[in-house]
Amino acid sequence: MCGVCGCGEGHSHSHDHDHEHPHDHHDHDHGAEHTHAPGLSPKRMVQIEQDILAKNNRYAAENRRYFGERGILALNLVSSPGSGKTTLLTETISRLKDELDIAVIEGDQQTARDAERIRATGVPALQINTGKGCHLDAHRVGHALETLQPKDRSLLFIENVGNLVCPSAFDLGEAHKVVILSVTEGEDKPIKYPDMFHAADLMILNKTDLLPYLDFDSEQCIQYAKQVNPRIKILPLSAKTGEGMDSWLRWLKAELELQRIDYA
Ligand SMILES: Nc1nc2c(ncn2[C@@H]2O[C@H](COP(=O)(O)OP(=O)(O)O)[C@@H](O)[C@H]2O)c(=O)[nH]1
Ligand SMILES: [Mg+2]
């Protein structure tokens, strides 16, 4: 449940964080669960939301410093459930793991299935289960870094909880948010969920292999994405057939080089 985006019902306590990290001693942003509680004024609710985001931004700044000091390129992958984030990752990893060090943080409400899919490719992965939570936050990612210890000059993918709403508001310290939209979702998603497409620097238009079977209008989709974010870069691809993957791999390598420049 997320008080910031307003999707929670308010009364539940999503304290069932099952950290893989054993000594989690910081306090969490549990104020979120109370934002719909009876008796809280709208003004107080806004204050709570601002506090949560301000606190998240402080942790995000710490993560960003951590990445900067180590020449690590961290990418925050956001999308609806099922757009193909994990498939894109396993396909990307199988193509790059011989030339780059790669690690993955996986966020889902439940199960370690995606971390297991990543580990099967031979790279380290750490699962964060958010329980009722609808997004990863910078604090939990910070703890995941302590455990995962990604290598200097490596590529770190953070697969966020599948959700086109809440993860847009939470900076994890990443270099870029990458939004994955699959062609089965409809071309209007950028204008229906503008915050997410505005927050992303790159949009992957996935599952292009399915275009012959759909009436998805790619041009219209691209236009909608640029309408909410004129600087967004767009790469159509199919994680399944590999079509378009080369442009994505080139983008990744170029971004990693940028991140490594300041690193001694
Ligand atoms: N046809 C097709 N299916 C895909 C593609 N990428 C992913 N999928 C399928 O979409 C489903 C969801 O993929 P997954 O990677 O688990 O999505 P996630 O929830 O975003 O991590 C799976 O059945 C994948 O096999 C693609 O490029 N083309
Ligand atoms: Mg996944």
PDB file of C-alpha atoms and ligand atoms in Angstrom:
ATOM      1  CA  MET A   1       0.000   0.000   0.000  1.00  0.00           C
ATOM      2  CA  CYS A   2       1.342   3.355  -0.894  1.00  0.00           C
ATOM      3  CA  GLY A   3       0.202   6.524   0.788  1.00  0.00           C
ATOM      4  CA  VAL A   4       2.179   8.642  -1.640  1.00  0.00           C
ATOM      5  CA  CYS A   5       0.264   7.517  -4.690  1.00  0.00           C
ATOM      6  CA  GLY A   6      -2.970   6.942  -2.812  1.00  0.00           C
ATOM      7  CA  CYS A   7      -3.527   3.353  -3.928  1.00  0.00           C
ATOM      8  CA  GLY A   8      -3.745   1.880  -0.427  1.00  0.00           C
ATOM      9  CA  GLU A   9      -6.853   1.427   1.659  1.00  0.00           C
ATOM     10  CA  GLY A  10      -4.962   2.720   4.635  1.00  0.00           C
ATOM     11  CA  HIS A  11      -5.516   0.416   7.566  1.00  0.00           C
ATOM     12  CA  SER A  12      -3.249  -2.489   6.770  1.00  0.00           C
ATOM     13  CA  HIS A  13       0.285  -2.514   8.068  1.00  0.00           C
ATOM     14  CA  SER A  14       2.646  -3.756   5.415  1.00  0.00           C
ATOM     15  CA  HIS A  15       5.352  -4.567   7.901  1.00  0.00           C
ATOM     16  CA  ASP A  16       5.915  -8.058   6.609  1.00  0.00           C
ATOM     17  CA  HIS A  17       9.048  -7.074   4.732  1.00  0.00           C
ATOM     18  CA  ASP A  18      11.003 -10.229   4.283  1.00  0.00           C
ATOM     19  CA  HIS A  19      14.462  -8.797   4.058  1.00  0.00           C
ATOM     20  CA  GLU A  20      17.180 -11.031   2.776  1.00  0.00           C
ATOM     21  CA  HIS A  21      19.412  -8.683   4.737  1.00  0.00           C
ATOM     22  CA  PRO A  22      19.644  -9.832   8.355  1.00  0.00           C
ATOM     23  CA  HIS A  23      20.345  -6.644  10.306  1.00  0.00           C
ATOM     24  CA  ASP A  24      17.886  -4.112   9.120  1.00  0.00           C
ATOM     25  CA  HIS A  25      17.899  -1.604  11.909  1.00  0.00           C
ATOM     26  CA  HIS A  26      16.771   1.635  10.294  1.00  0.00           C
ATOM     27  CA  ASP A  27      13.221   2.726  10.639  1.00  0.00           C
ATOM     28  CA  HIS A  28      11.063   2.370   7.561  1.00  0.00           C
ATOM     29  CA  ASP A  29       8.665   4.777   6.001  1.00  0.00           C
ATOM     30  CA  HIS A  30       5.681   3.208   7.611  1.00  0.00           C
ATOM     31  CA  GLY A  31       3.806   6.461   7.833  1.00  0.00           C
ATOM     32  CA  ALA A  32       2.460   5.627   4.387  1.00  0.00           C
ATOM     33  CA  GLU A  33       0.024   3.064   5.666  1.00  0.00           C
ATOM     34  CA  HIS A  34      -1.739   5.605   7.813  1.00  0.00           C
ATOM     35  CA  THR A  35      -2.438   8.280   5.263  1.00  0.00           C
ATOM     36  CA  HIS A  36      -6.036   7.219   4.758  1.00  0.00           C
ATOM     37  CA  ALA A  37      -6.658   6.638   8.438  1.00  0.00           C
ATOM     38  CA  PRO A  38      -9.751   8.341   9.825  1.00  0.00           C
ATOM     39  CA  GLY A  39      -8.920  11.475  11.736  1.00  0.00           C
ATOM     40  CA  LEU A  40      -5.997  12.613   9.580  1.00  0.00           C
ATOM     41  CA  SER A  41      -6.563  15.938   7.888  1.00  0.00           C
ATOM     42  CA  PRO A  42      -5.702  16.348   4.196  1.00  0.00           C
ATOM     43  CA  LYS A  43      -2.973  18.776   5.250  1.00  0.00           C
ATOM     44  CA  ARG A  44      -1.443  16.189   7.554  1.00  0.00           C
ATOM     45  CA  MET A  45      -1.641  13.566   4.788  1.00  0.00           C
ATOM     46  CA  VAL A  46       0.224  15.831   2.381  1.00  0.00           C
ATOM     47  CA  GLN A  47       2.844  16.429   5.069  1.00  0.00           C
ATOM     48  CA  ILE A  48       3.302  12.677   5.554  1.00  0.00           C
ATOM     49  CA  GLU A  49       3.687  12.153   1.815  1.00  0.00           C
ATOM     50  CA  GLN A  50       6.272  14.901   1.581  1.00  0.00           C
ATOM     51  CA  ASP A  51       8.196  13.415   4.513  1.00  0.00           C
ATOM     52  CA  ILE A  52       8.229   9.977   2.889  1.00  0.00           C
ATOM     53  CA  LEU A  53       9.547  11.312  -0.399  1.00  0.00           C
ATOM     54  CA  ALA A  54      12.107  13.584   1.266  1.00  0.00           C
ATOM     55  CA  LYS A  55      13.402  10.656   3.283  1.00  0.00           C
ATOM     56  CA  ASN A  56      13.493   8.458   0.186  1.00  0.00           C
ATOM     57  CA  ASN A  57      15.427  11.137  -1.679  1.00  0.00           C
ATOM     58  CA  ARG A  58      18.078  11.193   1.050  1.00  0.00           C
ATOM     59  CA  TYR A  59      18.600   7.436   0.737  1.00  0.00           C
ATOM     60  CA  ALA A  60      18.567   7.751  -3.060  1.00  0.00           C
ATOM     61  CA  ALA A  61      21.344  10.355  -2.860  1.00  0.00           C
ATOM     62  CA  GLU A  62      23.401   7.909  -0.765  1.00  0.00           C
ATOM     63  CA  ASN A  63      22.860   5.160  -3.355  1.00  0.00           C
ATOM     64  CA  ARG A  64      23.783   7.534  -6.183  1.00  0.00           C
ATOM     65  CA  ARG A  65      27.016   8.423  -4.401  1.00  0.00           C
ATOM     66  CA  TYR A  66      27.742   4.722  -3.908  1.00  0.00           C
ATOM     67  CA  PHE A  67      27.273   4.069  -7.652  1.00  0.00           C
ATOM     68  CA  GLY A  68      29.290   7.138  -8.640  1.00  0.00           C
ATOM     69  CA  GLU A  69      32.251   6.182  -6.441  1.00  0.00           C
ATOM     70  CA  ARG A  70      32.361   2.720  -8.005  1.00  0.00           C
ATOM     71  CA  GLY A  71      31.637   3.489 -11.653  1.00  0.00           C
ATOM     72  CA  ILE A  72      28.484   1.374 -11.506  1.00  0.00           C
ATOM     73  CA  LEU A  73      25.654   1.990 -13.963  1.00  0.00           C
ATOM     74  CA  ALA A  74      22.373   1.413 -12.104  1.00  0.00           C
ATOM     75  CA  LEU A  75      19.143   1.204 -14.097  1.00  0.00           C
ATOM     76  CA  ASN A  76      15.655   1.111 -12.607  1.00  0.00           C
ATOM     77  CA  LEU A  77      13.371  -1.033 -14.801  1.00  0.00           C
ATOM     78  CA  VAL A  78       9.717  -0.101 -14.434  1.00  0.00           C
ATOM     79  CA  SER A  79       6.581  -1.404 -16.162  1.00  0.00           C
ATOM     80  CA  SER A  80       3.263  -3.158 -15.719  1.00  0.00           C
ATOM     81  CA  PRO A  81       3.451  -6.789 -14.632  1.00  0.00           C
ATOM     82  CA  GLY A  82       4.191  -9.057 -17.577  1.00  0.00           C
ATOM     83  CA  SER A  83       5.680  -6.530 -20.022  1.00  0.00           C
ATOM     84  CA  GLY A  84       8.800  -8.681 -20.191  1.00  0.00           C
ATOM     85  CA  LYS A  85      11.279  -7.101 -17.758  1.00  0.00           C
ATOM     86  CA  THR A  86      12.740 -10.358 -16.508  1.00  0.00           C
ATOM     87  CA  THR A  87      12.840 -11.859 -20.014  1.00  0.00           C
ATOM     88  CA  LEU A  88      14.628  -8.755 -21.296  1.00  0.00           C
ATOM     89  CA  LEU A  89      17.113  -9.092 -18.432  1.00  0.00           C
ATOM     90  CA  THR A  90      17.884 -12.776 -18.960  1.00  0.00           C
ATOM     91  CA  GLU A  91      18.298 -12.178 -22.712  1.00  0.00           C
ATOM     92  CA  THR A  92      20.502  -9.134 -22.089  1.00  0.00           C
ATOM     93  CA  ILE A  93      22.616 -10.933 -19.518  1.00  0.00           C
ATOM     94  CA  SER A  94      23.210 -13.931 -21.773  1.00  0.00           C
ATOM     95  CA  ARG A  95      24.544 -11.538 -24.451  1.00  0.00           C
ATOM     96  CA  LEU A  96      26.711  -9.369 -22.165  1.00  0.00           C
ATOM     97  CA  LYS A  97      27.876 -11.439 -19.224  1.00  0.00           C
ATOM     98  CA  ASP A  98      31.143 -12.507 -20.869  1.00  0.00           C
ATOM     99  CA  GLU A  99      32.268  -8.913 -21.347  1.00  0.00           C
ATOM    100  CA  LEU A 100      30.691  -7.112 -18.355  1.00  0.00           C
ATOM    101  CA  ASP A 101      30.077  -7.707 -14.659  1.00  0.00           C
ATOM    102  CA  ILE A 102      26.322  -7.663 -14.071  1.00  0.00           C
ATOM    103  CA  ALA A 103      24.176  -7.916 -10.932  1.00  0.00           C
ATOM    104  CA  VAL A 104      20.424  -7.661 -10.426  1.00  0.00           C
ATOM    105  CA  ILE A 105      18.079  -6.539  -7.650  1.00  0.00           C
ATOM    106  CA  GLU A 106      14.608  -8.000  -8.131  1.00  0.00           C
ATOM    107  CA  GLY A 107      11.496  -6.431  -6.622  1.00  0.00           C
ATOM    108  CA  ASP A 108       8.190  -8.274  -6.396  1.00  0.00           C
ATOM    109  CA  GLN A 109       5.447  -8.405  -3.796  1.00  0.00           C
ATOM    110  CA  GLN A 110       5.994 -12.139  -3.264  1.00  0.00           C
ATOM    111  CA  THR A 111       8.256 -15.036  -4.317  1.00  0.00           C
ATOM    112  CA  ALA A 112      11.903 -15.236  -5.351  1.00  0.00           C
ATOM    113  CA  ARG A 113      11.030 -16.561  -8.813  1.00  0.00           C
ATOM    114  CA  ASP A 114      12.595 -13.713 -10.785  1.00  0.00           C
ATOM    115  CA  ALA A 115      15.846 -13.716  -8.779  1.00  0.00           C
ATOM    116  CA  GLU A 116      16.038 -17.454  -9.476  1.00  0.00           C
ATOM    117  CA  ARG A 117      15.520 -16.833 -13.213  1.00  0.00           C
ATOM    118  CA  ILE A 118      18.390 -14.335 -13.125  1.00  0.00           C
ATOM    119  CA  ARG A 119      20.702 -16.593 -11.088  1.00  0.00           C
ATOM    120  CA  ALA A 120      20.115 -19.338 -13.657  1.00  0.00           C
ATOM    121  CA  THR A 121      21.959 -17.117 -16.157  1.00  0.00           C
ATOM    122  CA  GLY A 122      25.007 -17.165 -13.861  1.00  0.00           C
ATOM    123  CA  VAL A 123      24.943 -13.631 -12.437  1.00  0.00           C
ATOM    124  CA  PRO A 124      24.225 -12.648  -8.819  1.00  0.00           C
ATOM    125  CA  ALA A 125      20.679 -11.543  -7.993  1.00  0.00           C
ATOM    126  CA  LEU A 126      18.958 -10.500  -4.797  1.00  0.00           C
ATOM    127  CA  GLN A 127      15.200 -10.595  -4.341  1.00  0.00           C
ATOM    128  CA  ILE A 128      13.338  -7.974  -2.343  1.00  0.00           C
ATOM    129  CA  ASN A 129       9.748  -8.862  -1.486  1.00  0.00           C
ATOM    130  CA  THR A 130       7.687  -5.773  -0.766  1.00  0.00           C
ATOM    131  CA  GLY A 131       4.703  -7.644   0.723  1.00  0.00           C
ATOM    132  CA  LYS A 132       1.802  -5.245   0.257  1.00  0.00           C
ATOM    133  CA  GLY A 133       4.178  -2.544  -1.001  1.00  0.00           C
ATOM    134  CA  CYS A 134       3.764  -1.379  -4.595  1.00  0.00           C
ATOM    135  CA  HIS A 135       7.274  -0.055  -5.254  1.00  0.00           C
ATOM    136  CA  LEU A 136      10.906  -0.402  -4.225  1.00  0.00           C
ATOM    137  CA  ASP A 137      12.312   2.420  -2.126  1.00  0.00           C
ATOM    138  CA  ALA A 138      15.870   3.697  -1.923  1.00  0.00           C
ATOM    139  CA  HIS A 139      16.351   2.547   1.644  1.00  0.00           C
ATOM    140  CA  ARG A 140      15.704  -1.095   0.849  1.00  0.00           C
ATOM    141  CA  VAL A 141      17.853  -0.879  -2.269  1.00  0.00           C
ATOM    142  CA  GLY A 142      20.653   0.503  -0.076  1.00  0.00           C
ATOM    143  CA  HIS A 143      20.457  -2.581   2.121  1.00  0.00           C
ATOM    144  CA  ALA A 144      20.356  -4.836  -0.932  1.00  0.00           C
ATOM    145  CA  LEU A 145      23.618  -3.221  -2.098  1.00  0.00           C
ATOM    146  CA  GLU A 146      25.310  -4.123   1.205  1.00  0.00           C
ATOM    147  CA  THR A 147      24.426  -7.752   0.612  1.00  0.00           C
ATOM    148  CA  LEU A 148      24.851  -7.952  -3.152  1.00  0.00           C
ATOM    149  CA  GLN A 149      28.076  -5.880  -3.298  1.00  0.00           C
ATOM    150  CA  PRO A 150      28.040  -5.266  -7.052  1.00  0.00           C
ATOM    151  CA  LYS A 151      31.520  -5.041  -8.577  1.00  0.00           C
ATOM    152  CA  ASP A 152      33.190  -1.770  -9.482  1.00  0.00           C
ATOM    153  CA  ARG A 153      32.460  -0.679 -13.089  1.00  0.00           C
ATOM    154  CA  SER A 154      29.563  -3.132 -13.284  1.00  0.00           C
ATOM    155  CA  LEU A 155      26.052  -2.941 -14.650  1.00  0.00           C
ATOM    156  CA  LEU A 156      23.310  -3.126 -12.010  1.00  0.00           C
ATOM    157  CA  PHE A 157      19.724  -3.731 -13.034  1.00  0.00           C
ATOM    158  CA  ILE A 158      16.966  -3.037 -10.531  1.00  0.00           C
ATOM    159  CA  GLU A 159      13.697  -4.663 -11.646  1.00  0.00           C
ATOM    160  CA  ASN A 160      10.971  -2.752  -9.855  1.00  0.00           C
ATOM    161  CA  VAL A 161       7.578  -4.051  -8.731  1.00  0.00           C
ATOM    162  CA  GLY A 162       5.255  -4.348 -11.748  1.00  0.00           C
ATOM    163  CA  ASN A 163       3.160  -1.201 -11.572  1.00  0.00           C
ATOM    164  CA  LEU A 164       3.006   1.873 -13.820  1.00  0.00           C
ATOM    165  CA  VAL A 165       2.091   4.225 -10.969  1.00  0.00           C
ATOM    166  CA  CYS A 166       3.961   4.260  -7.650  1.00  0.00           C
ATOM    167  CA  PRO A 167       7.540   3.441  -8.738  1.00  0.00           C
ATOM    168  CA  SER A 168       7.580   6.686 -10.732  1.00  0.00           C
ATOM    169  CA  ALA A 169       7.729   8.727  -7.513  1.00  0.00           C
ATOM    170  CA  PHE A 170      10.606   6.856  -5.883  1.00  0.00           C
ATOM    171  CA  ASP A 171      14.160   7.662  -6.894  1.00  0.00           C
ATOM    172  CA  LEU A 172      16.407   4.691  -6.091  1.00  0.00           C
ATOM    173  CA  GLY A 173      19.628   6.510  -6.988  1.00  0.00           C
ATOM    174  CA  GLU A 174      19.613   5.064 -10.498  1.00  0.00           C
ATOM    175  CA  ALA A 175      21.201   6.731 -13.512  1.00  0.00           C
ATOM    176  CA  HIS A 176      17.997   6.201 -15.500  1.00  0.00           C
ATOM    177  CA  LYS A 177      14.528   4.817 -15.188  1.00  0.00           C
ATOM    178  CA  VAL A 178      13.829   2.559 -18.153  1.00  0.00           C
ATOM    179  CA  VAL A 179      10.134   1.953 -18.798  1.00  0.00           C
ATOM    180  CA  ILE A 180       9.174  -1.226 -20.640  1.00  0.00           C
ATOM    181  CA  LEU A 181       5.870  -1.146 -22.474  1.00  0.00           C
ATOM    182  CA  SER A 182       4.752  -4.211 -24.404  1.00  0.00           C
ATOM    183  CA  VAL A 183       2.638  -3.896 -27.523  1.00  0.00           C
ATOM    184  CA  THR A 184      -0.113  -6.014 -25.965  1.00  0.00           C
ATOM    185  CA  GLU A 185      -0.835  -3.248 -23.425  1.00  0.00           C
ATOM    186  CA  GLY A 186      -2.279  -0.673 -25.835  1.00  0.00           C
ATOM    187  CA  GLU A 187      -0.719   2.470 -27.306  1.00  0.00           C
ATOM    188  CA  ASP A 188      -2.456   4.858 -24.905  1.00  0.00           C
ATOM    189  CA  LYS A 189      -0.534   3.861 -21.762  1.00  0.00           C
ATOM    190  CA  PRO A 190       1.924   6.806 -21.929  1.00  0.00           C
ATOM    191  CA  ILE A 191      -0.907   9.331 -21.706  1.00  0.00           C
ATOM    192  CA  LYS A 192      -2.844   7.296 -19.132  1.00  0.00           C
ATOM    193  CA  TYR A 193       0.193   6.947 -16.855  1.00  0.00           C
ATOM    194  CA  PRO A 194       2.131  10.095 -17.740  1.00  0.00           C
ATOM    195  CA  ASP A 195       4.139  10.294 -14.500  1.00  0.00           C
ATOM    196  CA  MET A 196       5.942   7.078 -15.299  1.00  0.00           C
ATOM    197  CA  PHE A 197       6.728   7.981 -18.902  1.00  0.00           C
ATOM    198  CA  HIS A 198       7.795  11.420 -17.800  1.00  0.00           C
ATOM    199  CA  ALA A 199      10.177   9.972 -15.209  1.00  0.00           C
ATOM    200  CA  ALA A 200      11.812   7.563 -17.673  1.00  0.00           C
ATOM    201  CA  ASP A 201      14.701   8.447 -19.984  1.00  0.00           C
ATOM    202  CA  LEU A 202      14.222   5.392 -22.186  1.00  0.00           C
ATOM    203  CA  MET A 203      11.139   3.479 -23.274  1.00  0.00           C
ATOM    204  CA  ILE A 204      11.573  -0.081 -24.509  1.00  0.00           C
ATOM    205  CA  LEU A 205       8.648  -1.063 -26.715  1.00  0.00           C
ATOM    206  CA  ASN A 206       8.716  -4.831 -26.191  1.00  0.00           C
ATOM    207  CA  LYS A 207       7.101  -7.848 -27.840  1.00  0.00           C
ATOM    208  CA  THR A 208       7.274  -6.391 -31.351  1.00  0.00           C
ATOM    209  CA  ASP A 209       7.138  -9.992 -32.609  1.00  0.00           C
ATOM    210  CA  LEU A 210       3.419  -9.894 -31.740  1.00  0.00           C
ATOM    211  CA  LEU A 211       2.626  -6.797 -33.851  1.00  0.00           C
ATOM    212  CA  PRO A 212       1.240  -8.822 -36.808  1.00  0.00           C
ATOM    213  CA  TYR A 213      -1.476 -10.206 -34.517  1.00  0.00           C
ATOM    214  CA  LEU A 214      -2.527  -6.904 -32.938  1.00  0.00           C
ATOM    215  CA  ASP A 215      -3.974  -3.565 -33.996  1.00  0.00           C
ATOM    216  CA  PHE A 216      -1.374  -1.748 -31.882  1.00  0.00           C
ATOM    217  CA  ASP A 217      -0.406   1.582 -33.470  1.00  0.00           C
ATOM    218  CA  SER A 218       3.334   2.001 -32.822  1.00  0.00           C
ATOM    219  CA  GLU A 219       3.540   5.503 -34.321  1.00  0.00           C
ATOM    220  CA  GLN A 220       0.688   6.709 -32.143  1.00  0.00           C
ATOM    221  CA  CYS A 221       2.287   5.142 -29.072  1.00  0.00           C
ATOM    222  CA  ILE A 222       5.602   6.868 -29.762  1.00  0.00           C
ATOM    223  CA  GLN A 223       3.798  10.163 -30.283  1.00  0.00           C
ATOM    224  CA  TYR A 224       1.983   9.782 -26.941  1.00  0.00           C
ATOM    225  CA  ALA A 225       5.241   8.979 -25.161  1.00  0.00           C
ATOM    226  CA  LYS A 226       6.912  12.082 -26.643  1.00  0.00           C
ATOM    227  CA  GLN A 227       3.881  14.169 -25.763  1.00  0.00           C
ATOM    228  CA  VAL A 228       4.374  13.462 -22.041  1.00  0.00           C
ATOM    229  CA  ASN A 229       8.185  13.426 -22.293  1.00  0.00           C
ATOM    230  CA  PRO A 230       9.767  15.126 -25.335  1.00  0.00           C
ATOM    231  CA  ARG A 231      13.268  13.919 -24.374  1.00  0.00           C
ATOM    232  CA  ILE A 232      12.358  10.226 -24.007  1.00  0.00           C
ATOM    233  CA  LYS A 233      14.357   7.816 -26.174  1.00  0.00           C
ATOM    234  CA  ILE A 234      12.437   4.893 -27.652  1.00  0.00           C
ATOM    235  CA  LEU A 235      13.737   1.470 -28.646  1.00  0.00           C
ATOM    236  CA  PRO A 236      11.336  -1.110 -30.103  1.00  0.00           C
ATOM    237  CA  LEU A 237      12.483  -4.696 -29.654  1.00  0.00           C
ATOM    238  CA  SER A 238      11.478  -8.267 -29.107  1.00  0.00           C
ATOM    239  CA  ALA A 239      13.129  -9.937 -26.157  1.00  0.00           C
ATOM    240  CA  LYS A 240      11.801 -13.176 -27.586  1.00  0.00           C
ATOM    241  CA  THR A 241      13.211 -13.093 -31.125  1.00  0.00           C
ATOM    242  CA  GLY A 242      16.121 -10.757 -30.366  1.00  0.00           C
ATOM    243  CA  GLU A 243      15.060  -8.238 -33.024  1.00  0.00           C
ATOM    244  CA  GLY A 244      16.161  -4.756 -31.949  1.00  0.00           C
ATOM    245  CA  MET A 245      18.287  -6.051 -29.076  1.00  0.00           C
ATOM    246  CA  ASP A 246      21.499  -4.682 -30.619  1.00  0.00           C
ATOM    247  CA  SER A 247      20.376  -1.063 -30.199  1.00  0.00           C
ATOM    248  CA  TRP A 248      19.553  -1.733 -26.547  1.00  0.00           C
ATOM    249  CA  LEU A 249      22.950  -3.365 -25.955  1.00  0.00           C
ATOM    250  CA  ARG A 250      24.672  -0.399 -27.626  1.00  0.00           C
ATOM    251  CA  TRP A 251      22.741   2.016 -25.414  1.00  0.00           C
ATOM    252  CA  LEU A 252      23.715   0.050 -22.293  1.00  0.00           C
ATOM    253  CA  LYS A 253      27.413   0.013 -23.188  1.00  0.00           C
ATOM    254  CA  ALA A 254      27.453   3.729 -23.999  1.00  0.00           C
ATOM    255  CA  GLU A 255      25.741   4.572 -20.696  1.00  0.00           C
ATOM    256  CA  LEU A 256      28.143   2.346 -18.776  1.00  0.00           C
ATOM    257  CA  GLU A 257      31.100   4.129 -20.382  1.00  0.00           C
ATOM    258  CA  LEU A 258      29.657   7.483 -19.277  1.00  0.00           C
ATOM    259  CA  GLN A 259      29.329   6.184 -15.740  1.00  0.00           C
ATOM    260  CA  ARG A 260      32.899   4.880 -15.747  1.00  0.00           C
ATOM    261  CA  ILE A 261      34.479   8.121 -16.995  1.00  0.00           C
ATOM    262  CA  ASP A 262      34.857   9.738 -13.574  1.00  0.00           C
ATOM    263  CA  TYR A 263      35.935   6.532 -11.943  1.00  0.00           C
ATOM    264  CA  ALA A 264      39.658   6.313 -11.256  1.00  0.00           C
TER     265      ALA A 264
HETATM  266  N1  LIG B   1       5.859 -12.787 -27.576  1.00  0.00           N
HETATM  267  C1  LIG B   1       6.677 -12.265 -26.664  1.00  0.00           C
HETATM  268  N2  LIG B   1       6.523 -12.590 -25.379  1.00  0.00           N
HETATM  269  C2  LIG B   1       7.374 -12.056 -24.481  1.00  0.00           C
HETATM  270  C3  LIG B   1       8.401 -11.163 -24.850  1.00  0.00           C
HETATM  271  N3  LIG B   1       9.060 -10.784 -23.726  1.00  0.00           N
HETATM  272  C4  LIG B   1       8.470 -11.414 -22.711  1.00  0.00           C
HETATM  273  N4  LIG B   1       7.457 -12.206 -23.134  1.00  0.00           N
HETATM  274  C5  LIG B   1       6.560 -13.062 -22.361  1.00  0.00           C
HETATM  275  O1  LIG B   1       5.781 -12.225 -21.493  1.00  0.00           O
HETATM  276  C6  LIG B   1       5.512 -12.901 -20.267  1.00  0.00           C
HETATM  277  C7  LIG B   1       5.939 -12.050 -19.089  1.00  0.00           C
HETATM  278  O2  LIG B   1       7.344 -11.895 -19.119  1.00  0.00           O
HETATM  279  P1  LIG B   1       8.220 -11.520 -17.852  1.00  0.00           P
HETATM  280  O3  LIG B   1       9.612 -11.396 -18.332  1.00  0.00           O
HETATM  281  O4  LIG B   1       7.955 -12.446 -16.725  1.00  0.00           O
HETATM  282  O5  LIG B   1       7.607 -10.081 -17.508  1.00  0.00           O
HETATM  283  P2  LIG B   1       7.794  -9.143 -16.206  1.00  0.00           P
HETATM  284  O6  LIG B   1       6.633  -9.413 -15.314  1.00  0.00           O
HETATM  285  O7  LIG B   1       7.768  -7.749 -16.738  1.00  0.00           O
HETATM  286  O8  LIG B   1       9.115  -9.495 -15.588  1.00  0.00           O
HETATM  287  C8  LIG B   1       6.255 -14.234 -20.346  1.00  0.00           C
HETATM  288  O9  LIG B   1       5.350 -15.227 -20.743  1.00  0.00           O
HETATM  289  C9  LIG B   1       7.300 -13.978 -21.420  1.00  0.00           C
HETATM  290  O10 LIG B   1       7.696 -15.172 -22.083  1.00  0.00           O
HETATM  291  C10 LIG B   1       8.533 -10.819 -26.231  1.00  0.00           C
HETATM  292  O11 LIG B   1       9.390 -10.040 -26.668  1.00  0.00           O
HETATM  293  N5  LIG B   1       7.632 -11.403 -27.082  1.00  0.00           N
HETATM  294 MG    MG B   2       9.657  -9.972 -13.613  1.00  0.00          MG
END
